């Protein structure tokens, strides 16, 4: 199984649009469409319903999405453990942010992280503060930029 196909499936399911999935994955729209088509042909099951407003999961897609996420998480863990065994830091750092000026600081933060840890990939997702906090608690994000109070004792605020 090509993990790139699973990444495209998960991204498209999360954002509900080939256009937004292409932006998230830094791919062209035809590349995303092609990968989704290849995955559906490989699995012999339709994963999405396409409509004027975007993409929605079929019952099969809805059933397979958590398994795809789990495979990607395990793949990332495999790479991270191997890197740690070799004395390196690797994997994906998933950061949630809001559109509120933090994007001015983000390039410097990402540049510094990737300079120190060349095998680390930084994935940025934009959402509201509340959505980012929910994603952080659900372990879908590793760090978030939020605005407003964050009086949750299980989170560390910097």
Tab-separated table of N, CA and C in Angstrom:
chain	number	residue	atom	x	y	z
A	1	UNK	N	0.850	-1.187	0.000
A	1	UNK	CA	0.000	0.000	0.000
A	1	UNK	C	0.888	1.240	0.000
A	2	UNK	N	0.616	2.137	-0.894
A	2	UNK	CA	1.345	3.395	-1.005
A	2	UNK	C	0.793	4.371	0.039
A	3	UNK	N	1.640	4.761	0.980
A	3	UNK	CA	1.190	5.662	2.045
A	3	UNK	C	0.773	7.029	1.515
A	4	UNK	N	1.329	7.448	0.387
A	4	UNK	CA	0.928	8.727	-0.205
A	4	UNK	C	-0.556	8.703	-0.572
A	5	UNK	N	-1.060	7.568	-1.022
A	5	UNK	CA	-2.480	7.456	-1.345
A	5	UNK	C	-3.331	7.602	-0.089
A	6	UNK	N	-2.872	6.999	1.008
A	6	UNK	CA	-3.608	7.117	2.273
A	6	UNK	C	-3.577	8.550	2.793
A	7	UNK	N	-2.432	9.217	2.662
A	7	UNK	CA	-2.339	10.615	3.096
A	7	UNK	C	-3.313	11.485	2.313
A	8	UNK	N	-3.417	11.233	1.024
A	8	UNK	CA	-4.336	11.999	0.191
A	8	UNK	C	-5.780	11.710	0.584
A	9	UNK	N	-6.096	10.460	0.835
A	9	UNK	CA	-7.436	10.074	1.273
A	9	UNK	C	-7.801	10.778	2.577
A	10	UNK	N	-6.920	10.723	3.563
A	10	UNK	CA	-7.186	11.333	4.868
A	10	UNK	C	-7.315	12.854	4.736
A	11	UNK	N	-6.406	13.471	4.022
A	11	UNK	CA	-6.465	14.932	3.864
A	11	UNK	C	-7.762	15.354	3.190
A	12	UNK	N	-8.155	14.656	2.150
A	12	UNK	CA	-9.383	15.007	1.430
A	12	UNK	C	-10.605	14.796	2.323
A	13	UNK	N	-10.604	13.732	3.079
A	13	UNK	CA	-11.718	13.482	3.995
A	13	UNK	C	-11.804	14.577	5.055
A	14	UNK	N	-10.660	15.024	5.556
A	14	UNK	CA	-10.649	16.032	6.618
A	14	UNK	C	-11.087	17.411	6.134
A	15	UNK	N	-10.721	17.764	4.915
A	15	UNK	CA	-11.057	19.113	4.434
A	15	UNK	C	-12.264	19.136	3.506
A	16	UNK	N	-12.674	17.974	2.994
A	16	UNK	CA	-13.881	17.893	2.184
A	16	UNK	C	-13.776	18.489	0.798
A	17	UNK	N	-12.556	18.622	0.285
A	17	UNK	CA	-12.382	19.276	-1.007
A	17	UNK	C	-11.043	18.877	-1.611
A	18	UNK	N	-11.050	18.601	-2.909
A	18	UNK	CA	-9.797	18.287	-3.597
A	18	UNK	C	-8.889	19.515	-3.616
A	19	UNK	N	-9.475	20.686	-3.812
A	19	UNK	CA	-8.686	21.922	-3.856
A	19	UNK	C	-7.961	22.149	-2.537
A	20	UNK	N	-8.693	22.062	-1.420
A	20	UNK	CA	-8.073	22.292	-0.109
A	20	UNK	C	-7.103	21.166	0.255
A	21	UNK	N	-7.404	19.930	-0.149
A	21	UNK	CA	-6.476	18.823	0.097
A	21	UNK	C	-5.175	19.056	-0.681
A	22	UNK	N	-5.301	19.533	-1.912
A	22	UNK	CA	-4.104	19.817	-2.717
A	22	UNK	C	-3.247	20.881	-2.045
A	23	UNK	N	-3.884	21.914	-1.505
A	23	UNK	CA	-3.133	22.953	-0.792
A	23	UNK	C	-2.442	22.380	0.434
A	24	UNK	N	-3.146	21.570	1.198
A	24	UNK	CA	-2.565	20.983	2.413
A	24	UNK	C	-1.389	20.085	2.083
A	25	UNK	N	-1.516	19.327	1.006
A	25	UNK	CA	-0.489	18.346	0.659
A	25	UNK	C	0.598	18.908	-0.260
A	26	UNK	N	0.443	20.154	-0.677
A	26	UNK	CA	1.388	20.785	-1.604
A	26	UNK	C	1.462	19.995	-2.910
A	27	UNK	N	0.275	19.634	-3.413
A	27	UNK	CA	0.157	18.914	-4.675
A	27	UNK	C	-0.785	19.692	-5.595
A	28	UNK	N	-0.819	19.320	-6.840
A	28	UNK	CA	-1.787	19.915	-7.754
A	28	UNK	C	-3.136	19.209	-7.581
A	29	UNK	N	-4.192	19.878	-8.018
A	29	UNK	CA	-5.520	19.253	-7.954
A	29	UNK	C	-5.590	17.979	-8.789
A	30	UNK	N	-5.033	17.962	-10.013
A	30	UNK	CA	-5.055	16.716	-10.780
A	30	UNK	C	-4.300	15.575	-10.089
A	31	UNK	N	-3.216	15.905	-9.375
A	31	UNK	CA	-2.465	14.861	-8.655
A	31	UNK	C	-3.329	14.263	-7.548
A	32	UNK	N	-4.036	15.108	-6.808
A	32	UNK	CA	-4.916	14.614	-5.740
A	32	UNK	C	-6.035	13.764	-6.335
A	33	UNK	N	-6.672	14.253	-7.387
A	33	UNK	CA	-7.735	13.482	-8.052
A	33	UNK	C	-7.219	12.132	-8.532
A	34	UNK	N	-6.040	12.140	-9.132
A	34	UNK	CA	-5.454	10.901	-9.632
A	34	UNK	C	-5.143	9.914	-8.520
A	35	UNK	N	-4.628	10.415	-7.408
A	35	UNK	CA	-4.319	9.524	-6.281
A	35	UNK	C	-5.589	8.932	-5.684
A	36	UNK	N	-6.629	9.742	-5.574
A	36	UNK	CA	-7.896	9.220	-5.052
A	36	UNK	C	-8.475	8.164	-5.994
A	37	UNK	N	-8.390	8.416	-7.283
A	37	UNK	CA	-8.884	7.444	-8.270
A	37	UNK	C	-8.102	6.140	-8.172
A	38	UNK	N	-6.757	6.250	-8.065
A	38	UNK	CA	-5.923	5.044	-7.936
A	38	UNK	C	-6.270	4.255	-6.683
A	39	UNK	N	-6.491	4.963	-5.574
A	39	UNK	CA	-6.826	4.270	-4.328
A	39	UNK	C	-8.175	3.569	-4.446
A	40	UNK	N	-9.164	4.246	-5.015
A	40	UNK	CA	-10.479	3.615	-5.182
A	40	UNK	C	-10.398	2.410	-6.116
A	41	UNK	N	-9.583	2.502	-7.156
A	41	UNK	CA	-9.408	1.354	-8.067
A	41	UNK	C	-8.689	0.207	-7.363
A	42	UNK	N	-7.672	0.536	-6.585
A	42	UNK	CA	-6.922	-0.488	-5.848
A	42	UNK	C	-7.821	-1.215	-4.844
A	43	UNK	N	-8.639	-0.443	-4.133
A	43	UNK	CA	-9.506	-1.023	-3.111
A	43	UNK	C	-10.791	-1.604	-3.687
A	44	UNK	N	-11.113	-1.203	-4.920
A	44	UNK	CA	-12.348	-1.622	-5.587
A	44	UNK	C	-13.591	-1.215	-4.804
A	45	UNK	N	-13.527	-0.008	-4.231
A	45	UNK	CA	-14.661	0.520	-3.478
A	45	UNK	C	-14.626	2.048	-3.576
A	46	UNK	N	-15.770	2.670	-3.814
A	46	UNK	CA	-15.782	4.144	-3.831
A	46	UNK	C	-15.635	4.695	-2.414
A	47	UNK	N	-14.782	5.695	-2.268
A	47	UNK	CA	-14.524	6.286	-0.955
A	47	UNK	C	-15.248	7.617	-0.766
A	48	UNK	N	-15.520	8.316	-1.866
A	48	UNK	CA	-16.125	9.647	-1.800
A	48	UNK	C	-17.317	9.760	-2.723
A	49	UNK	N	-18.233	10.629	-2.315
A	49	UNK	CA	-19.282	11.124	-3.203
A	49	UNK	C	-18.856	12.519	-3.599
A	50	UNK	N	-18.810	12.766	-4.876
A	50	UNK	CA	-18.424	14.083	-5.361
A	50	UNK	C	-19.677	14.877	-5.675
A	51	UNK	N	-19.719	16.123	-5.191
A	51	UNK	CA	-20.854	16.993	-5.484
A	51	UNK	C	-20.344	18.414	-5.674
A	52	UNK	N	-21.258	19.310	-5.965
A	52	UNK	CA	-20.875	20.697	-6.264
A	52	UNK	C	-20.195	21.378	-5.084
A	53	UNK	N	-20.495	20.972	-3.868
A	53	UNK	CA	-19.911	21.600	-2.683
A	53	UNK	C	-18.648	20.916	-2.195
A	54	UNK	N	-18.230	19.851	-2.846
A	54	UNK	CA	-17.005	19.192	-2.418
A	54	UNK	C	-17.129	17.685	-2.392
A	55	UNK	N	-16.500	17.090	-1.399
A	55	UNK	CA	-16.421	15.640	-1.289
A	55	UNK	C	-16.978	15.207	0.070
A	56	UNK	N	-17.788	14.163	0.047
A	56	UNK	CA	-18.241	13.553	1.297
A	56	UNK	C	-17.913	12.068	1.236
A	57	UNK	N	-17.652	11.504	2.383
A	57	UNK	CA	-17.301	10.086	2.434
A	57	UNK	C	-18.511	9.202	2.164
A	58	UNK	N	-18.275	8.112	1.446
A	58	UNK	CA	-19.273	7.060	1.317
A	58	UNK	C	-19.263	6.274	2.630
A	59	UNK	N	-20.216	5.405	2.856
A	59	UNK	CA	-20.139	4.558	4.061
A	59	UNK	C	-18.821	3.765	4.128
A	60	UNK	N	-18.340	3.290	2.980
A	60	UNK	CA	-17.062	2.557	2.967
A	60	UNK	C	-15.914	3.488	3.349
A	61	UNK	N	-15.909	4.706	2.795
A	61	UNK	CA	-14.874	5.676	3.132
A	61	UNK	C	-14.901	6.035	4.604
A	62	UNK	N	-16.101	6.202	5.138
A	62	UNK	CA	-16.260	6.514	6.554
A	62	UNK	C	-15.714	5.387	7.428
A	63	UNK	N	-15.923	4.161	7.003
A	63	UNK	CA	-15.440	2.998	7.752
A	63	UNK	C	-13.916	2.861	7.666
A	64	UNK	N	-13.340	3.203	6.501
A	64	UNK	CA	-11.904	3.033	6.294
A	64	UNK	C	-11.061	4.189	6.825
A	65	UNK	N	-11.656	5.366	7.018
A	65	UNK	CA	-10.890	6.541	7.445
A	65	UNK	C	-10.118	6.321	8.747
A	66	UNK	N	-10.736	5.805	9.814
A	66	UNK	CA	-9.944	5.600	11.046
A	66	UNK	C	-8.790	4.613	10.853
A	67	UNK	N	-8.996	3.612	10.010
A	67	UNK	CA	-7.915	2.650	9.753
A	67	UNK	C	-6.771	3.312	8.990
A	68	UNK	N	-7.099	4.172	8.038
A	68	UNK	CA	-6.068	4.893	7.291
A	68	UNK	C	-5.280	5.794	8.235
A	69	UNK	N	-5.980	6.496	9.114
A	69	UNK	CA	-5.289	7.361	10.090
A	69	UNK	C	-4.360	6.542	10.971
A	70	UNK	N	-4.834	5.384	11.409
A	70	UNK	CA	-4.009	4.526	12.266
A	70	UNK	C	-2.761	4.039	11.527
A	71	UNK	N	-2.906	3.648	10.273
A	71	UNK	CA	-1.738	3.214	9.490
A	71	UNK	C	-0.723	4.342	9.333
A	72	UNK	N	-1.204	5.542	9.062
A	72	UNK	CA	-0.291	6.680	8.907
A	72	UNK	C	0.398	7.011	10.223
A	73	UNK	N	-0.339	6.943	11.314
A	73	UNK	CA	0.250	7.197	12.630
A	73	UNK	C	1.326	6.167	12.945
A	74	UNK	N	1.043	4.913	12.653
A	74	UNK	CA	2.027	3.847	12.912
A	74	UNK	C	3.248	3.994	12.016
A	75	UNK	N	3.034	4.401	10.783
A	75	UNK	CA	4.158	4.631	9.868
A	75	UNK	C	5.048	5.758	10.387
A	76	UNK	N	4.424	6.855	10.834
A	76	UNK	CA	5.190	7.966	11.402
A	76	UNK	C	5.950	7.517	12.649
A	77	UNK	N	5.296	6.703	13.476
A	77	UNK	CA	5.951	6.210	14.691
A	77	UNK	C	7.154	5.337	14.338
A	78	UNK	N	7.014	4.513	13.319
A	78	UNK	CA	8.107	3.649	12.873
A	78	UNK	C	9.324	4.482	12.483
A	79	UNK	N	9.100	5.514	11.680
A	79	UNK	CA	10.184	6.386	11.235
A	79	UNK	C	10.789	7.135	12.418
A	80	UNK	N	9.941	7.615	13.328
A	80	UNK	CA	10.426	8.361	14.488
A	80	UNK	C	11.280	7.490	15.404
A	81	UNK	N	10.833	6.268	15.645
A	81	UNK	CA	11.594	5.360	16.511
A	81	UNK	C	12.937	5.032	15.865
A	82	UNK	N	12.929	4.752	14.576
A	82	UNK	CA	14.197	4.462	13.885
A	82	UNK	C	15.139	5.654	13.972
A	83	UNK	N	14.607	6.854	13.813
A	83	UNK	CA	15.449	8.059	13.903
A	83	UNK	C	16.010	8.226	15.312
A	84	UNK	N	15.166	7.999	16.324
A	84	UNK	CA	15.640	8.109	17.712
A	84	UNK	C	16.738	7.095	17.981
A	85	UNK	N	16.575	5.881	17.469
A	85	UNK	CA	17.604	4.854	17.655
A	85	UNK	C	18.923	5.277	17.016
A	86	UNK	N	18.817	6.068	15.967
A	86	UNK	CA	20.021	6.568	15.295
A	86	UNK	C	20.470	7.915	15.861
A	87	UNK	N	19.781	8.392	16.912
A	87	UNK	CA	20.166	9.647	17.551
A	87	UNK	C	19.654	10.893	16.851
A	88	UNK	N	18.606	10.756	16.020
A	88	UNK	CA	18.044	11.894	15.296
A	88	UNK	C	16.594	12.120	15.720
A	89	UNK	N	16.073	13.286	15.388
A	89	UNK	CA	14.660	13.598	15.591
A	89	UNK	C	14.000	13.610	14.225
A	90	UNK	N	12.922	12.831	14.074
A	90	UNK	CA	12.225	12.758	12.791
A	90	UNK	C	10.743	12.590	13.050
A	91	UNK	N	9.968	12.695	12.002
A	91	UNK	CA	8.533	12.527	12.102
A	91	UNK	C	7.827	13.784	11.651
A	92	UNK	N	6.558	13.861	12.004
A	92	UNK	CA	5.734	14.996	11.610
A	92	UNK	C	5.272	15.725	12.858
A	93	UNK	N	5.515	17.017	12.895
A	93	UNK	CA	5.012	17.881	13.953
A	93	UNK	C	3.782	18.577	13.388
A	94	UNK	N	2.616	18.264	13.934
A	94	UNK	CA	1.358	18.811	13.425
A	94	UNK	C	0.960	20.014	14.273
A	95	UNK	N	0.929	21.186	13.636
A	95	UNK	CA	0.677	22.445	14.330
A	95	UNK	C	-0.621	23.044	13.827
A	96	UNK	N	-1.489	23.407	14.762
A	96	UNK	CA	-2.726	24.095	14.422
A	96	UNK	C	-2.577	25.567	14.735
A	97	UNK	N	-3.110	26.406	13.858
A	97	UNK	CA	-3.018	27.843	14.099
A	97	UNK	C	-4.277	28.539	13.618
A	98	UNK	N	-4.440	29.757	14.073
A	98	UNK	CA	-5.538	30.592	13.631
A	98	UNK	C	-4.976	31.674	12.727
A	99	UNK	N	-5.818	32.248	11.900
A	99	UNK	CA	-5.394	33.347	11.024
A	99	UNK	C	-5.431	34.643	11.810
A	100	UNK	N	-4.371	34.893	12.562
A	100	UNK	CA	-4.407	36.083	13.424
A	100	UNK	C	-2.997	36.626	13.675
A	101	UNK	N	-2.170	36.631	12.658
A	101	UNK	CA	-0.848	37.211	12.818
A	101	UNK	C	0.253	36.232	13.164
A	102	UNK	N	-0.101	35.043	13.657
A	102	UNK	CA	0.941	34.079	13.998
A	102	UNK	C	1.718	33.645	12.774
A	103	UNK	N	1.074	33.735	11.602
A	103	UNK	CA	1.768	33.321	10.388
A	103	UNK	C	3.029	34.147	10.144
A	104	UNK	N	3.129	35.314	10.791
A	104	UNK	CA	4.343	36.122	10.671
A	104	UNK	C	5.521	35.462	11.387
A	105	UNK	N	5.238	34.770	12.481
A	105	UNK	CA	6.289	34.108	13.258
A	105	UNK	C	6.574	32.694	12.763
A	106	UNK	N	5.584	32.089	12.160
A	106	UNK	CA	5.682	30.684	11.808
A	106	UNK	C	6.862	30.339	10.899
A	107	UNK	N	7.145	31.088	9.836
A	107	UNK	CA	8.297	30.716	8.993
A	107	UNK	C	9.604	30.642	9.771
A	108	UNK	N	9.800	31.556	10.722
A	108	UNK	CA	11.038	31.515	11.519
A	108	UNK	C	11.062	30.294	12.434
A	109	UNK	N	9.914	29.971	13.017
A	109	UNK	CA	9.839	28.809	13.907
A	109	UNK	C	10.110	27.530	13.121
A	110	UNK	N	9.451	27.386	11.978
A	110	UNK	CA	9.630	26.186	11.153
A	110	UNK	C	11.070	26.089	10.647
A	111	UNK	N	11.634	27.206	10.201
A	111	UNK	CA	13.019	27.201	9.713
A	111	UNK	C	13.981	26.772	10.810
A	112	UNK	N	13.777	27.273	12.015
A	112	UNK	CA	14.643	26.912	13.129
A	112	UNK	C	14.520	25.422	13.462
A	113	UNK	N	13.288	24.921	13.512
A	113	UNK	CA	13.071	23.501	13.812
A	113	UNK	C	13.707	22.596	12.762
A	114	UNK	N	13.498	22.936	11.489
A	114	UNK	CA	14.020	22.062	10.442
A	114	UNK	C	15.526	22.174	10.285
A	115	UNK	N	16.082	23.298	10.693
A	115	UNK	CA	17.546	23.419	10.699
A	115	UNK	C	18.132	22.493	11.771
A	116	UNK	N	17.502	22.490	12.945
A	116	UNK	CA	17.983	21.659	14.046
A	116	UNK	C	17.665	20.183	13.832
A	117	UNK	N	16.546	19.915	13.159
A	117	UNK	CA	16.077	18.540	12.960
A	117	UNK	C	15.665	18.364	11.494
A	118	UNK	N	16.618	18.128	10.590
A	118	UNK	CA	16.318	18.090	9.156
A	118	UNK	C	15.295	17.034	8.742
A	119	UNK	N	15.126	15.996	9.541
A	119	UNK	CA	14.180	14.942	9.183
A	119	UNK	C	12.779	15.203	9.735
A	120	UNK	N	12.596	16.317	10.407
A	120	UNK	CA	11.298	16.674	10.960
A	120	UNK	C	10.481	17.410	9.905
A	121	UNK	N	9.259	16.973	9.718
A	121	UNK	CA	8.332	17.656	8.814
A	121	UNK	C	7.333	18.414	9.667
A	122	UNK	N	7.025	19.623	9.282
A	122	UNK	CA	6.052	20.430	10.014
A	122	UNK	C	4.811	20.576	9.142
A	123	UNK	N	3.688	20.169	9.684
A	123	UNK	CA	2.416	20.244	8.973
A	123	UNK	C	1.552	21.289	9.662
A	124	UNK	N	1.089	22.283	8.915
A	124	UNK	CA	0.303	23.379	9.468
A	124	UNK	C	-1.157	23.198	9.081
A	125	UNK	N	-2.045	23.346	10.055
A	125	UNK	CA	-3.485	23.320	9.798
A	125	UNK	C	-4.095	24.579	10.390
A	126	UNK	N	-4.997	25.176	9.659
A	126	UNK	CA	-5.632	26.406	10.115
A	126	UNK	C	-7.072	26.114	10.512
A	127	UNK	N	-7.449	26.584	11.696
A	127	UNK	CA	-8.821	26.409	12.191
A	127	UNK	C	-9.045	27.424	13.308
A	128	UNK	N	-10.222	27.407	13.890
A	128	UNK	CA	-10.509	28.288	15.015
A	128	UNK	C	-9.760	27.788	16.250
A	129	UNK	N	-9.642	28.643	17.253
A	129	UNK	CA	-8.969	28.247	18.497
A	129	UNK	C	-9.646	27.029	19.113
A	130	UNK	N	-10.966	27.041	19.162
A	130	UNK	CA	-11.703	25.918	19.750
A	130	UNK	C	-11.475	24.623	19.003
A	131	UNK	N	-11.502	24.695	17.687
A	131	UNK	CA	-11.265	23.488	16.873
A	131	UNK	C	-9.839	22.985	17.058
A	132	UNK	N	-8.877	23.915	17.120
A	132	UNK	CA	-7.488	23.511	17.333
A	132	UNK	C	-7.308	22.833	18.688
A	133	UNK	N	-7.931	23.384	19.726
A	133	UNK	CA	-7.815	22.769	21.056
A	133	UNK	C	-8.446	21.377	21.077
A	134	UNK	N	-9.596	21.211	20.419
A	134	UNK	CA	-10.219	19.881	20.354
A	134	UNK	C	-9.308	18.899	19.614
A	135	UNK	N	-8.695	19.355	18.521
A	135	UNK	CA	-7.783	18.489	17.763
A	135	UNK	C	-6.544	18.134	18.590
A	136	UNK	N	-6.066	19.078	19.386
A	136	UNK	CA	-4.922	18.813	20.254
A	136	UNK	C	-5.282	17.754	21.290
A	137	UNK	N	-6.442	17.900	21.915
A	137	UNK	CA	-6.880	16.919	22.920
A	137	UNK	C	-7.120	15.542	22.312
A	138	UNK	N	-7.525	15.514	21.037
A	138	UNK	CA	-7.764	14.247	20.350
A	138	UNK	C	-6.482	13.669	19.747
A	139	UNK	N	-5.348	14.314	20.019
A	139	UNK	CA	-4.030	13.887	19.518
A	139	UNK	C	-3.940	13.943	17.992
A	140	UNK	N	-4.754	14.810	17.376
A	140	UNK	CA	-4.666	15.033	15.935
A	140	UNK	C	-3.653	16.134	15.625
A	141	UNK	N	-3.319	16.944	16.630
A	141	UNK	CA	-2.308	17.988	16.524
A	141	UNK	C	-1.341	17.840	17.689
A	142	UNK	N	-0.111	18.305	17.499
A	142	UNK	CA	0.906	18.230	18.547
A	142	UNK	C	1.075	19.552	19.281
A	143	UNK	N	0.772	20.653	18.612
A	143	UNK	CA	0.889	21.985	19.202
A	143	UNK	C	-0.108	22.894	18.493
A	144	UNK	N	-0.554	23.934	19.191
A	144	UNK	CA	-1.506	24.868	18.582
A	144	UNK	C	-1.185	26.298	18.984
A	145	UNK	N	-1.515	27.207	18.097
A	145	UNK	CA	-1.532	28.631	18.396
A	145	UNK	C	-3.011	28.971	18.569
A	146	UNK	N	-3.383	29.460	19.753
A	146	UNK	CA	-4.777	29.823	19.994
A	146	UNK	C	-4.832	31.222	20.573
A	147	UNK	N	-6.006	31.793	20.521
A	147	UNK	CA	-6.215	33.114	21.090
A	147	UNK	C	-7.290	32.986	22.153
A	148	UNK	N	-7.130	33.701	23.238
A	148	UNK	CA	-8.113	33.669	24.310
A	148	UNK	C	-7.671	32.769	25.444
A	149	UNK	N	-8.548	32.594	26.418
A	149	UNK	CA	-8.176	31.809	27.610
A	149	UNK	C	-7.978	30.331	27.287
A	150	UNK	N	-7.063	29.764	28.006
A	150	UNK	CA	-6.772	28.332	27.881
A	150	UNK	C	-6.481	27.830	29.291
A	151	UNK	N	-7.529	27.751	30.091
A	151	UNK	CA	-7.372	27.408	31.506
A	151	UNK	C	-7.506	25.918	31.751
A	152	UNK	N	-7.101	25.124	30.799
A	152	UNK	CA	-7.206	23.677	30.932
A	152	UNK	C	-5.933	23.152	31.606
A	153	UNK	N	-6.064	22.502	32.753
A	153	UNK	CA	-4.867	22.078	33.497
A	153	UNK	C	-4.029	21.014	32.781
A	154	UNK	N	-4.631	20.255	31.851
A	154	UNK	CA	-3.864	19.211	31.184
A	154	UNK	C	-3.042	19.717	30.015
A	155	UNK	N	-3.141	21.023	29.705
A	155	UNK	CA	-2.371	21.614	28.612
A	155	UNK	C	-1.353	22.584	29.160
A	156	UNK	N	-0.204	22.617	28.526
A	156	UNK	CA	0.849	23.555	28.926
A	156	UNK	C	0.814	24.732	27.974
A	157	UNK	N	0.722	25.905	28.526
A	157	UNK	CA	0.634	27.122	27.721
A	157	UNK	C	1.967	27.842	27.744
A	158	UNK	N	2.417	28.244	26.562
A	158	UNK	CA	3.679	28.984	26.460
A	158	UNK	C	3.370	30.353	25.892
